[in-house]
Short mmCIF file of C-alpha atoms in Angstrom, two decimals:
data_model
loop_
_atom_site.label_atom_id
_atom_site.label_comp_id
_atom_site.label_asym_id
_atom_site.label_seq_id
_atom_site.Cartn_x
_atom_site.Cartn_y
_atom_site.Cartn_z
CA MET A 51 18.36 77.47 31.33
CA MET A 52 21.56 79.17 32.28
CA LEU A 53 23.00 77.72 35.23
CA HIS A 54 25.35 80.10 37.21
CA PRO A 55 25.88 80.84 41.10
CA GLU A 56 23.66 83.46 41.25
CA ALA A 57 20.91 81.60 39.71
CA ASP A 58 17.22 81.72 41.47
CA GLN A 59 16.55 78.82 43.43
CA VAL A 60 20.08 77.08 42.89
CA ASP A 61 19.50 74.61 45.69
CA ASP A 62 16.33 73.03 43.89
CA ASP A 63 18.50 72.19 41.06
CA PRO A 64 21.49 69.94 41.49
CA ILE A 65 23.27 70.98 38.50
CA ALA A 66 23.08 74.69 39.49
CA ALA A 67 23.89 74.10 43.10
CA LEU A 68 26.79 72.20 41.99
CA VAL A 69 28.17 74.96 39.96
CA ALA A 70 27.46 77.35 42.72
CA GLY A 71 29.56 75.45 45.02
CA ARG A 72 26.40 75.12 47.20
CA TYR A 73 25.29 71.08 46.74
CA VAL A 74 26.09 69.32 49.91
CA ASP A 75 27.32 65.73 49.82
CA ARG A 76 24.81 63.80 52.80
CA SER A 77 27.55 61.34 53.76
CA THR A 78 30.13 64.15 54.46
CA SER A 79 28.16 67.36 54.96
CA GLN A 80 30.47 69.02 52.95
CA PRO A 81 29.74 70.95 49.59
CA ALA A 82 30.72 68.88 46.71
CA ARG A 83 33.34 70.57 44.42
CA ILE A 84 33.31 70.58 40.55
CA ALA A 85 36.08 72.29 38.27
CA THR A 86 33.11 73.06 35.39
CA ARG A 87 32.35 76.79 36.04
CA SER A 88 29.47 77.43 33.22
CA ILE A 89 26.75 74.77 32.68
CA VAL A 90 24.11 76.35 29.84
CA ILE A 91 21.09 74.15 28.44
CA GLU A 92 19.12 76.47 26.39
CA GLU A 93 16.48 76.07 23.71
CA SER A 94 19.08 77.65 21.33
CA LEU A 95 22.45 79.25 21.80
CA ALA A 96 22.77 81.11 18.63
CA GLY A 97 24.19 84.23 18.96
CA ARG A 98 25.83 83.76 22.64
CA GLU A 99 28.67 81.59 21.66
CA ALA A 100 31.20 84.31 22.15
CA ASP A 101 30.10 85.47 25.07
CA LEU A 102 29.83 81.86 26.88
CA VAL A 103 33.50 81.27 25.94
CA ALA A 104 34.83 84.51 26.86
CA ALA A 105 33.23 84.41 30.29
CA LEU A 106 35.77 81.64 30.84
CA GLY A 107 38.47 83.32 30.40
CA MET A 108 40.57 80.81 28.81
CA GLY A 109 42.75 83.34 26.57
CA LYS A 110 42.66 84.66 23.02
CA ARG A 111 43.82 81.67 20.86
CA ILE A 112 41.26 79.04 20.76
CA GLY A 113 41.42 75.85 18.85
CA VAL A 114 37.92 74.61 17.93
CA VAL A 115 38.10 70.69 17.37
CA SER A 116 35.51 69.01 15.28
CA ASP A 117 35.17 66.35 12.76
CA LYS A 118 33.71 66.43 9.25
CA ASP A 119 30.26 65.85 10.41
CA THR A 120 30.11 67.90 13.59
CA HIS A 121 31.92 70.82 11.97
CA THR A 122 28.66 70.97 9.38
CA VAL A 123 26.42 70.49 12.36
CA LEU A 124 27.82 73.20 14.69
CA GLY A 125 31.80 73.84 14.32
CA ALA A 126 31.34 76.21 11.60
CA ARG A 127 29.00 78.36 13.48
CA ILE A 128 31.02 78.21 16.66
CA GLU A 129 34.08 79.03 14.69
CA SER A 130 32.09 82.04 13.03
CA ALA A 131 30.86 83.52 16.26
CA LEU A 132 34.26 83.65 17.93
CA ALA A 133 36.04 84.81 15.01
CA GLY A 134 35.35 88.54 15.86
CA ARG A 135 36.88 88.10 19.47
CA PHE A 136 39.26 85.57 19.28
CA GLU A 137 42.18 84.22 17.30
CA VAL A 138 40.41 80.83 16.10
CA ALA A 139 42.24 78.17 14.66
CA SER A 140 39.72 75.45 13.12
CA ILE A 141 41.19 71.58 13.91
CA SER A 142 39.04 69.26 11.85
CA LEU A 143 39.14 65.55 11.51
CA PRO A 144 38.29 63.41 9.27
CA ALA A 145 34.31 61.69 9.71
CA ALA A 146 34.02 59.25 12.36
CA PRO A 147 37.51 59.54 13.88
CA HIS A 148 38.61 57.01 16.29
CA ALA A 149 39.42 58.02 20.28
CA ASP A 150 43.13 56.83 19.61
CA ASP A 151 46.43 58.19 20.46
CA ASP A 152 46.87 58.92 16.92
CA ASN A 153 44.41 61.40 16.75
CA VAL A 154 45.47 63.01 20.29
CA ALA A 155 48.84 63.48 18.53
CA ARG A 156 47.11 65.34 15.86
CA ILE A 157 45.36 67.77 18.18
CA ARG A 158 48.12 68.27 20.12
CA ALA A 159 50.46 68.90 17.14
CA ALA A 160 47.90 71.61 15.65
CA SER A 161 47.33 73.27 18.83
CA ALA A 162 50.74 73.62 19.97
CA SER A 163 50.84 77.61 20.01
CA LEU A 164 47.05 77.85 21.35
CA ASP A 165 45.87 79.01 24.78
CA ALA A 166 42.71 76.44 24.65
CA LEU A 167 40.48 74.18 22.95
CA ILE A 168 36.82 73.85 22.26
CA ALA A 169 35.45 70.46 21.57
CA VAL A 170 32.44 70.45 19.19
CA GLY A 171 30.99 67.18 19.19
CA SER A 172 29.88 64.21 21.37
CA GLY A 173 31.96 61.20 22.67
CA THR A 174 34.94 61.15 20.60
CA ILE A 175 35.81 64.59 19.88
CA ASN A 176 35.03 65.42 23.46
CA ASP A 177 37.34 62.76 24.66
CA LEU A 178 40.11 63.72 22.35
CA ALA A 179 40.00 67.48 22.78
CA LYS A 180 39.72 66.57 26.78
CA TYR A 181 42.86 64.30 26.72
CA ALA A 182 44.92 66.42 24.27
CA SER A 183 44.30 69.58 26.60
CA ALA A 184 44.79 67.59 29.93
CA LEU A 185 48.29 66.46 28.55
CA ASP A 186 49.25 69.86 27.31
CA GLY A 187 47.91 71.70 30.57
CA LYS A 188 45.30 73.73 28.88
CA PRO A 189 41.67 74.53 29.37
CA TYR A 190 38.89 73.23 27.06
CA ALA A 191 35.29 73.77 26.67
CA VAL A 192 32.44 71.80 25.12
CA PHE A 193 29.71 72.37 22.85
CA GLY A 194 27.62 69.25 22.53
CA THR A 195 26.13 67.96 19.23
CA ALA A 196 24.54 64.74 20.46
CA PRO A 197 23.01 63.49 23.63
CA SER A 198 24.82 60.20 23.13
CA MET A 199 26.98 59.80 26.06
CA ASN A 200 27.47 60.93 29.89
CA GLY A 201 31.23 61.95 29.58
CA TYR A 202 30.80 65.43 28.75
CA THR A 203 31.48 66.46 32.33
CA SER A 204 33.65 63.58 33.36
CA LEU A 205 37.41 63.73 34.54
CA THR A 206 38.39 60.90 32.30
CA ALA A 207 38.51 60.07 28.61
CA SER A 208 38.22 56.67 26.84
CA ILE A 209 41.13 56.41 24.56
CA SER A 210 42.58 53.19 22.72
CA GLN A 211 46.31 53.06 23.27
CA HIS A 212 47.97 50.45 21.02
CA GLY A 213 44.73 48.68 20.41
CA HIS A 214 43.87 48.64 24.31
CA LYS A 215 40.78 50.37 25.19
CA LEU A 216 41.70 52.35 28.44
CA THR A 217 39.89 55.31 30.58
CA LEU A 218 42.48 57.49 31.25
CA PRO A 219 42.72 60.63 33.75
CA ALA A 220 41.96 64.12 31.84
CA HIS A 221 40.26 67.18 33.27
CA ALA A 222 36.82 68.33 33.41
CA PRO A 223 35.66 71.37 30.77
CA LEU A 224 35.45 74.73 32.15
CA GLY A 225 32.10 75.10 30.28
CA ALA A 226 29.62 72.71 28.84
CA PHE A 227 27.19 74.11 26.40
CA PHE A 228 23.96 72.35 25.11
CA ASP A 229 21.73 73.86 22.32
CA LEU A 230 18.73 71.71 22.56
CA SER A 231 17.80 72.45 18.90
CA VAL A 232 21.11 70.96 17.86
CA LEU A 233 20.62 68.23 20.06
CA ALA A 234 17.31 67.12 19.24
CA ALA A 235 18.08 67.22 15.51
CA ALA A 236 20.66 64.61 16.30
CA PRO A 237 20.51 61.03 14.67
CA LYS A 238 18.00 59.08 16.23
CA ARG A 239 20.80 56.29 16.90
CA MET A 240 22.86 59.01 18.79
CA ILE A 241 19.71 59.80 21.07
CA ARG A 242 19.09 56.13 21.48
CA ALA A 243 22.67 55.66 22.43
CA GLY A 244 22.30 58.43 25.14
CA VAL A 245 19.62 56.44 26.85
CA GLY A 246 21.63 53.29 26.80
CA ASP A 247 24.54 55.18 28.47
CA SER A 248 22.21 56.49 30.87
CA ILE A 249 20.39 53.11 31.89
CA CYS A 250 23.82 51.62 32.89
CA ARG A 251 23.33 53.53 36.18
CA ALA A 252 21.63 50.46 37.80
CA THR A 253 24.04 47.88 36.93
CA ALA A 254 27.43 50.36 37.44
CA GLN A 255 25.97 50.95 40.94
CA THR A 256 25.05 47.41 41.86
CA ASP A 257 28.63 46.37 40.89
CA TRP A 258 30.34 49.02 42.67
CA LEU A 259 28.34 48.79 45.78
CA LEU A 260 28.65 44.67 45.66
CA SER A 261 32.49 45.44 45.51
CA HIS A 262 32.34 47.89 48.72
CA LEU A 263 30.24 45.30 50.49
CA LEU A 264 32.40 42.35 49.81
CA LEU A 265 35.92 43.70 49.48
CA GLY A 266 35.61 47.28 51.23
CA THR A 267 36.64 49.20 48.22
CA SER A 268 35.61 52.81 48.17
CA TYR A 269 31.92 53.97 47.37
CA SER A 270 29.90 56.76 47.57
CA ASP A 271 25.63 57.41 47.26
CA LEU A 272 26.57 61.00 45.96
CA PRO A 273 26.78 60.12 42.17
CA PHE A 274 23.29 58.46 42.53
CA ASP A 275 21.58 61.22 44.78
CA LEU A 276 22.32 63.35 41.96
CA LEU A 277 20.52 61.33 39.58
CA ALA A 278 17.58 60.32 42.09
CA ASP A 279 14.96 63.23 40.29
CA GLU A 280 15.94 62.76 36.43
CA GLU A 281 16.29 58.96 36.08
CA PRO A 282 12.85 58.11 36.95
CA GLN A 283 11.66 60.78 34.62
CA LEU A 284 14.06 59.68 31.79
CA LEU A 285 12.62 56.10 32.11
CA ASP A 286 9.15 57.35 31.92
CA VAL A 287 10.01 59.52 28.57
CA ALA A 288 12.36 57.38 26.68
CA ALA A 289 9.92 56.88 23.57
CA ASP A 290 9.16 60.83 23.52
CA LEU A 291 13.06 61.32 22.83
CA VAL A 292 13.07 59.93 19.25
CA ALA A 293 9.69 61.61 18.94
CA GLY A 294 11.48 65.00 18.84
CA SER A 295 10.50 66.16 22.26
CA ARG A 296 12.53 69.14 23.57
CA ASP A 297 11.29 68.58 27.15
CA ALA A 298 12.06 64.77 26.95
CA MET A 299 15.62 66.00 25.47
CA ARG A 300 16.27 68.37 28.20
CA ILE A 301 15.94 65.63 30.85
CA LEU A 302 18.15 63.19 28.85
CA VAL A 303 20.66 66.00 28.81
CA ARG A 304 20.59 66.53 32.46
CA THR A 305 20.85 63.00 33.17
CA LEU A 306 23.90 62.68 31.12
CA ILE A 307 25.32 65.80 32.53
CA LEU A 308 24.70 64.60 36.12
CA SER A 309 26.21 61.14 35.37
CA GLY A 310 29.21 63.01 34.36
CA LEU A 311 29.63 65.28 37.23
CA GLY A 312 29.15 62.19 39.83
CA THR A 313 32.02 60.56 38.53
CA ALA A 314 34.10 63.79 38.45
CA ILE A 315 33.17 64.71 42.04
CA VAL A 316 34.31 61.01 43.39
CA GLY A 317 37.42 61.26 41.20
CA SER A 318 36.73 57.89 39.25
CA SER A 319 34.42 56.41 36.33
CA ALA A 320 33.11 53.61 38.86
CA PRO A 321 29.62 55.19 39.38
CA ALA A 322 28.97 54.76 35.68
CA SER A 323 31.28 52.15 34.53
CA GLN A 324 31.13 48.26 35.78
CA ALA A 325 30.86 45.11 34.07
CA GLU A 326 28.64 46.50 31.39
CA HIS A 327 31.34 48.72 29.98
CA LEU A 328 33.96 46.24 30.59
CA ILE A 329 31.97 43.86 28.30
CA SER A 330 31.71 46.91 26.04
CA HIS A 331 35.47 47.69 26.23
CA TYR A 332 36.21 44.22 25.48
CA ILE A 333 34.22 44.38 22.20
CA ASP A 334 36.08 47.87 21.30
CA MET A 335 39.35 45.98 21.50
CA LEU A 336 38.81 43.05 19.90
CA ALA A 337 35.61 42.95 17.59
CA PRO A 338 36.38 42.31 13.97
CA VAL A 339 37.65 45.34 11.96
CA THR A 340 34.93 44.69 9.11
CA ARG A 341 32.15 45.21 11.78
CA PRO A 342 29.87 47.86 10.90
CA SER A 343 29.79 51.04 13.36
CA VAL A 344 27.94 50.90 16.45
CA PHE A 345 27.73 53.72 19.12
CA HIS A 346 28.89 53.52 22.44
CA GLY A 347 25.75 53.85 23.96
CA GLU A 348 24.16 51.39 21.71
CA GLN A 349 26.36 48.93 22.76
CA VAL A 350 26.29 49.54 26.33
CA GLY A 351 22.62 49.24 26.17
CA VAL A 352 22.89 45.77 25.01
CA THR A 353 25.97 44.87 27.60
CA THR A 354 23.71 46.35 30.53
CA LEU A 355 21.11 44.29 29.56
CA SER A 356 23.61 41.18 30.28
CA ALA A 357 24.86 42.64 33.25
CA ALA A 358 21.41 43.12 34.65
CA ARG A 359 20.74 39.69 33.86
CA LEU A 360 23.86 38.36 35.47
CA GLN A 361 23.38 40.41 38.57
CA GLU A 362 19.69 38.99 38.87
CA GLU A 363 21.02 35.46 38.79
CA MET A 364 23.66 36.52 41.26
CA LEU A 365 20.77 37.76 43.60
CA ALA A 366 18.94 34.66 43.41
CA SER A 367 21.31 32.55 45.12
CA PRO A 368 24.26 33.34 47.50
CA PRO A 369 27.69 33.11 45.56
CA ARG A 370 30.37 30.88 46.41
CA PHE A 371 34.01 31.76 45.97
CA ALA A 372 36.95 29.50 44.88
CA PRO A 373 40.47 30.23 44.47
CA ASN A 374 40.59 31.82 41.07
CA SER A 375 43.56 33.31 38.77
CA VAL A 376 44.46 33.47 35.23
CA SER A 377 47.93 32.41 33.72
CA GLU A 378 49.79 34.46 31.49
CA ALA A 379 49.80 31.61 29.17
CA GLU A 380 45.89 31.90 29.05
CA LEU A 381 46.27 35.45 28.64
CA VAL A 382 48.67 35.05 25.72
CA ALA A 383 46.39 32.62 24.27
CA HIS A 384 43.14 34.79 24.30
CA PHE A 385 44.36 38.30 23.79
CA GLY A 386 47.77 37.67 21.81
CA LYS A 387 51.08 38.89 23.54
CA ASP A 388 50.86 42.60 23.32
CA LEU A 389 47.28 42.91 25.07
CA ALA A 390 48.23 40.29 27.32
CA ASP A 391 51.20 42.36 28.58
CA SER A 392 48.51 45.15 28.99
CA VAL A 393 45.89 43.42 30.91
CA ALA A 394 47.91 41.31 33.10
CA PRO A 395 48.43 43.49 35.93
CA GLU A 396 44.78 44.15 35.89
CA ILE A 397 43.60 40.85 36.32
CA ALA A 398 46.48 39.74 38.56
CA ALA A 399 45.28 42.68 41.08
CA LYS A 400 42.05 40.89 41.36
CA ALA A 401 43.28 37.24 41.76
CA ILE A 402 41.84 35.27 44.59
CA ASP A 403 43.72 32.87 46.66
CA SER A 404 42.30 30.12 48.98
CA VAL A 405 42.73 32.56 52.03
CA LYS A 406 40.56 35.18 50.34
CA ALA A 407 38.18 32.65 48.95
CA ASP A 408 37.66 31.59 52.84
CA GLU A 409 37.07 35.19 53.82
CA LEU A 410 34.73 36.17 51.38
CA ASN A 411 32.67 32.70 51.60
CA HIS A 412 32.70 33.38 55.44
CA ARG A 413 31.18 37.24 54.83
CA ILE A 414 28.67 35.87 52.42
CA GLU A 415 27.60 33.16 55.05
CA ARG A 416 27.55 35.74 57.57
CA ASP A 417 26.08 38.85 55.52
CA TRP A 418 24.56 37.67 52.31
CA PRO A 419 20.72 38.56 53.00
CA ALA A 420 21.74 41.88 54.19
CA ILE A 421 24.10 42.32 51.25
CA ALA A 422 21.42 40.94 48.84
CA SER A 423 18.84 43.37 50.19
CA ARG A 424 20.88 46.41 49.49
CA LEU A 425 21.87 45.34 46.09
CA ALA A 426 18.20 44.55 45.33
CA ALA A 427 17.10 48.03 46.45
CA ILE A 428 19.09 49.80 43.55
CA HIS A 429 19.08 46.95 40.84
CA LEU A 430 16.64 47.88 37.94
CA SER A 431 15.35 44.76 36.62
CA PRO A 432 16.41 43.29 32.97
CA SER A 433 12.50 43.57 31.66
CA ARG A 434 12.46 47.08 32.76
CA ILE A 435 15.59 48.11 31.18
CA GLU A 436 14.75 46.16 27.57
CA ALA A 437 11.30 47.90 27.92
CA VAL A 438 12.80 51.24 27.93
CA LEU A 439 15.51 50.50 25.36
CA HIS A 440 12.45 48.90 23.31
CA ALA A 441 10.62 52.20 23.56
CA THR A 442 13.45 53.91 21.86
CA GLY A 443 13.91 51.32 19.40
CA ALA A 444 17.51 50.85 20.52
CA PRO A 445 19.28 47.44 19.89
CA LEU A 446 18.74 44.58 22.34
CA THR A 447 20.67 41.64 21.31
CA PRO A 448 24.22 41.05 20.18
CA GLY A 449 23.35 40.67 16.64
CA ALA A 450 21.76 44.07 16.49
CA ILE A 451 24.74 45.22 17.28
CA HIS A 452 26.75 43.19 14.33
CA LEU A 453 28.45 40.86 17.06
CA GLU A 454 28.42 37.03 16.40
CA ARG A 455 27.16 35.15 19.40
CA ASP A 456 30.44 33.25 20.04
CA PHE A 457 32.34 36.42 19.96
CA TYR A 458 29.69 38.01 22.41
CA GLU A 459 30.27 35.02 24.80
CA ALA A 460 33.70 35.48 24.73
CA ALA A 461 33.47 38.89 25.81
CA ILE A 462 31.37 38.13 28.74
CA LEU A 463 33.62 35.54 29.75
CA HIS A 464 36.82 37.73 29.36
CA ALA A 465 35.98 41.12 29.85
CA ARG A 466 36.88 41.06 33.60
CA GLU A 467 40.33 40.09 32.71
CA ILE A 468 40.81 43.65 31.07
CA ARG A 469 40.71 45.77 33.84
CA ASN A 470 41.16 45.85 37.87
CA ARG A 471 37.24 46.67 38.74
CA PHE A 472 35.39 43.83 40.57
CA THR A 473 32.09 43.04 39.28
CA VAL A 474 29.36 40.54 39.09
CA LEU A 475 31.63 39.08 36.31
CA ASP A 476 34.42 38.47 38.91
CA VAL A 477 31.71 36.94 41.26
CA LEU A 478 30.31 34.40 38.95
CA ALA A 479 33.52 33.60 37.37
CA SER A 480 35.13 32.80 40.71
CA GLY A 481 32.37 30.55 41.57
CA GLY A 482 32.39 28.68 38.36
CA ARG A 483 28.77 29.99 37.45
CA LEU A 484 29.70 32.49 34.74
CA ALA A 485 30.34 30.29 31.69
CA LYS A 486 27.13 28.43 32.71
CA LEU A 487 25.07 31.35 32.61
CA ILE A 488 26.35 33.13 29.28
CA PRO A 489 24.45 31.29 27.07
CA THR A 490 21.23 32.84 28.79
CA VAL A 491 22.36 36.35 28.69
#
């Protein structure tokens, strides 16, 4: 399915409608705008690579960014296909590279004389190419190699800087291309990871709406309207994904694309990243270096289960706020001086003084039944989340992602301190309930 403005029945397909500029946001009655000009999902893209890239008009000097594994899977094929029409530079990183500032610098140095970049990979390669090209003001496109995450079409990149995992502004790909024959052959762990990075929609939306209803922060239904038809299908076909179904793979890919586009339209990762991702980012920052490798989506599946259980506890009884802050000394004691300096402004922005606590408690006394009803309507039960993950064989517990229980409990307790994003973690911590509930999640 090639999605361009001239596609038939464009308004019946949210991806096609967005590319065509004809998807209307029901809250504003205005068309939603995206920067990605071409999204192609096909059984095979073999023989079409050069045409797809040429249609984007990115220039003649193209850098193809891959790692040792993705170069073998698809990168070499892309380079060969482009060689007759472009000046191609191969920028190949070692296997399993980190999405960090060192690798960003390597890509920028290797692409200094190039017009554009093409990422061939999934989460790490896409984030590195996206961020490096954004810093240098160059366009980029991506050929996905695994359905492992929803960041292909987003405007942000997750990059570690000096050990602190950050979600940084970047830019959208001009083109995003998905060969289902390649994606279906991806390691099953990466397919399970894609389900994990999709199923957190429920906890992310619940937290985002919670923040809006209690604090008046921004919120939009649009990212979730985009997913309204795809997500229920994905939950029903999860087991088929690891059995090799191309139809199920198409649903997963579409869900991931739409999730990323939703964040791009609202200009924030908030629709897809809340408490579950804060816990995951904490793990990325502080887990022992000897820990075996775990894919982002595998980890997020586990943290989503925890966040859903905490949200269920919150919905069971009205929360209560008390003045709440974290001192510099407490941050240094837990994170060390360098990381404490980095996270201090984030948690300080969420400090709750007595005036704010009184205001929030008054709002809850007055409006909690209505607030809880709205949250419950979009919440996905922990049992449903667990059943979907189990159907794919995905990890379900901290131990299954190689984490000691004590470390995981610390992650839940302190994850809220690393970012100014108000979630169920802040609600329960301010009421003194978080530490008591941690052993149950």
